[in-house]
PDB file of C-alpha atoms in Angstrom:
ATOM      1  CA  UNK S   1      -8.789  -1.609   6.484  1.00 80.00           C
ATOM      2  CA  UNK S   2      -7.902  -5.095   6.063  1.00 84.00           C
ATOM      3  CA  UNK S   3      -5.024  -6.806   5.047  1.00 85.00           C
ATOM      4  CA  UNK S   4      -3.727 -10.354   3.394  1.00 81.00           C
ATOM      5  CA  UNK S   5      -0.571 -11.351   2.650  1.00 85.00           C
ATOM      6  CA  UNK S   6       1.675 -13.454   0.114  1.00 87.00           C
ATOM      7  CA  UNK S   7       5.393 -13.687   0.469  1.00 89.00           C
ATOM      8  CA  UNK S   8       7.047 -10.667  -0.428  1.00 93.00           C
ATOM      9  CA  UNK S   9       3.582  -9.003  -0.907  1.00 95.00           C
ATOM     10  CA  UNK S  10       1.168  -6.905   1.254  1.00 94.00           C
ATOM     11  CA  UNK S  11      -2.143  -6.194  -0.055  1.00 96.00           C
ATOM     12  CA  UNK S  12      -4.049  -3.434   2.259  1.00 95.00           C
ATOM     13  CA  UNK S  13      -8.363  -3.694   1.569  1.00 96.00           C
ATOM     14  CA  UNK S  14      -8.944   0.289   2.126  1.00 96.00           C
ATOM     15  CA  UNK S  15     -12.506   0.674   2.952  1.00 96.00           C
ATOM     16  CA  UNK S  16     -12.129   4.655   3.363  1.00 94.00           C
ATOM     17  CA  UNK S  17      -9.657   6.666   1.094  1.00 95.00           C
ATOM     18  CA  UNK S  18      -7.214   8.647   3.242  1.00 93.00           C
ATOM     19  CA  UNK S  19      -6.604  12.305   2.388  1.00 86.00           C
ATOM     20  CA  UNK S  20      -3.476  12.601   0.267  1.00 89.00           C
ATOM     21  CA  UNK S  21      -1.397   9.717   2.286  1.00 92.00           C
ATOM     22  CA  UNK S  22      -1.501   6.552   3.692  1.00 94.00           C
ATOM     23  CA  UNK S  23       0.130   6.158   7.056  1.00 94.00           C
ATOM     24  CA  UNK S  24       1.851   2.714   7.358  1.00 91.00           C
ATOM     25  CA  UNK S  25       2.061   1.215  11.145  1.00 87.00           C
ATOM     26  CA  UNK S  26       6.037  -0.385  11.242  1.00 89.00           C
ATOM     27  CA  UNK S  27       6.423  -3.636  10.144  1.00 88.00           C
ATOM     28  CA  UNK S  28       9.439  -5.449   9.615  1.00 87.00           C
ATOM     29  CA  UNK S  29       9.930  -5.863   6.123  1.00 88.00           C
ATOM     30  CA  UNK S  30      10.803  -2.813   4.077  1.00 91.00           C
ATOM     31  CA  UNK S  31       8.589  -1.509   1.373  1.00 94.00           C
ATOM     32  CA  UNK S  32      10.228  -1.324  -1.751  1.00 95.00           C
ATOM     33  CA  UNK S  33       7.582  -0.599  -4.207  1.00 97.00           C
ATOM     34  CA  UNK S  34       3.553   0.417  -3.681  1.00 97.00           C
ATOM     35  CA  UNK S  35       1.191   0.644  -6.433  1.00 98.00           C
ATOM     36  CA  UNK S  36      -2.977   0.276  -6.633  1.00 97.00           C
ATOM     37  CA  UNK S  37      -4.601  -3.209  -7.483  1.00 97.00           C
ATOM     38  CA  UNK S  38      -6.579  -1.706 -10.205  1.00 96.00           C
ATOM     39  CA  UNK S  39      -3.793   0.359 -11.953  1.00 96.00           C
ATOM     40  CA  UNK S  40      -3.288  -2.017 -15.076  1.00 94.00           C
ATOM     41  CA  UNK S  41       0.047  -0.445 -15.317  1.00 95.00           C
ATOM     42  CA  UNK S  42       1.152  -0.991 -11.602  1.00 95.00           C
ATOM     43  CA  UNK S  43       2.322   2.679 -11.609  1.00 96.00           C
ATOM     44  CA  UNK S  44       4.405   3.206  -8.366  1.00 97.00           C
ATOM     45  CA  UNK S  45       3.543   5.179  -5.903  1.00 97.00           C
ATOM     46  CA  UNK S  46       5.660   7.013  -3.560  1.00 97.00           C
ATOM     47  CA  UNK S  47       7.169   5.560  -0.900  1.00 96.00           C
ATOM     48  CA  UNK S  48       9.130   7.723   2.594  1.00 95.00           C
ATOM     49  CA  UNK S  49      10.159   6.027   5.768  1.00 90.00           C
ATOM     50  CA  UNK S  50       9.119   8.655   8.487  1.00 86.00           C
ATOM     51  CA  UNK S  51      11.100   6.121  11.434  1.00 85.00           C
ATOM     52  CA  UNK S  52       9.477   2.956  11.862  1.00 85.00           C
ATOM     53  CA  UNK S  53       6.160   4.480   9.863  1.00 89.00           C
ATOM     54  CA  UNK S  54       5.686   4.033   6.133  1.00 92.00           C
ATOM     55  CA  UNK S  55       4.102   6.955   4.292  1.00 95.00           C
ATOM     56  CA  UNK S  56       2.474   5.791   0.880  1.00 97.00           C
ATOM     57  CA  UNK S  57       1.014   9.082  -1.723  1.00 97.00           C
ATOM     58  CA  UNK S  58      -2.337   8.365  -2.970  1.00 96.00           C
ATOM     59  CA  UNK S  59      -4.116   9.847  -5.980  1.00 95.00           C
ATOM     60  CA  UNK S  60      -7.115  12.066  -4.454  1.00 94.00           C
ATOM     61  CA  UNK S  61      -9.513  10.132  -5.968  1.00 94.00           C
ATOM     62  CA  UNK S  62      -9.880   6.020  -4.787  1.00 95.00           C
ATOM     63  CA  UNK S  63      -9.916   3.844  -7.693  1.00 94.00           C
ATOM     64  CA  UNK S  64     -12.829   1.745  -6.277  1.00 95.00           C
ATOM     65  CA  UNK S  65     -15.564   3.569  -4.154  1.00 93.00           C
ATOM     66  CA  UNK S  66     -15.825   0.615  -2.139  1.00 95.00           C
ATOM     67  CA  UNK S  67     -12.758  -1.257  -1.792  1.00 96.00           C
ATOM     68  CA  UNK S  68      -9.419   0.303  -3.294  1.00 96.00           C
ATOM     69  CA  UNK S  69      -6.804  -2.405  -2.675  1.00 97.00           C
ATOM     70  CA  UNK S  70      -3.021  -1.053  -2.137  1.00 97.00           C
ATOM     71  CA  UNK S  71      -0.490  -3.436  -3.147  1.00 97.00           C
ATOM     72  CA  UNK S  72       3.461  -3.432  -0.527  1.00 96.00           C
ATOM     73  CA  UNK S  73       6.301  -5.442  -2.466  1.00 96.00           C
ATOM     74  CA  UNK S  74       8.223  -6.049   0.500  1.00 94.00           C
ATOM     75  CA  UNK S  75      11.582  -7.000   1.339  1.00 92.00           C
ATOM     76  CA  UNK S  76      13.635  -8.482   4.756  1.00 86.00           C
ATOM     77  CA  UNK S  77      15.234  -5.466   6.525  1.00 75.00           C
TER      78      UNK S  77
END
């Protein structure tokens, strides 16, 4: 994984597609909306808070065998 950022914005480079969910380390803004780079349509995905973790739902199949990107609009906490 590797990851970029823009102000209010996360963008996560996933190099292998995780099983089912994507398990966020804490960070100190809050996730308010995650969606896939690729989607056209920017459909959200879910979102929990499991503590300080983030868990993001994927779609079982990665939208880029290579490198999927997951897009975190973020917000202060």
């Amino acid at each position: 994984m590797a990851l970029h950022d823009k102000p209010g914005r996360l963008y996560l480079h996933l190099f292998k597609w995780p099983a089912g969910a994507f398990e966020l380390p804490p960070i100190k803004e809050k996730v308010t909306r995650a969606y896939l780079l690729a989607d056209v349509q920017k459909q959200a995905l879910a979102v929990k808070q499991d503590g300080a973790k983030w868990l993001i739902s994927l779609p079982a199949v990665a939208p880029d065998k290579v490198d999927s990107v997951l897009v975190l609009e973020t917000a202060p906490q």
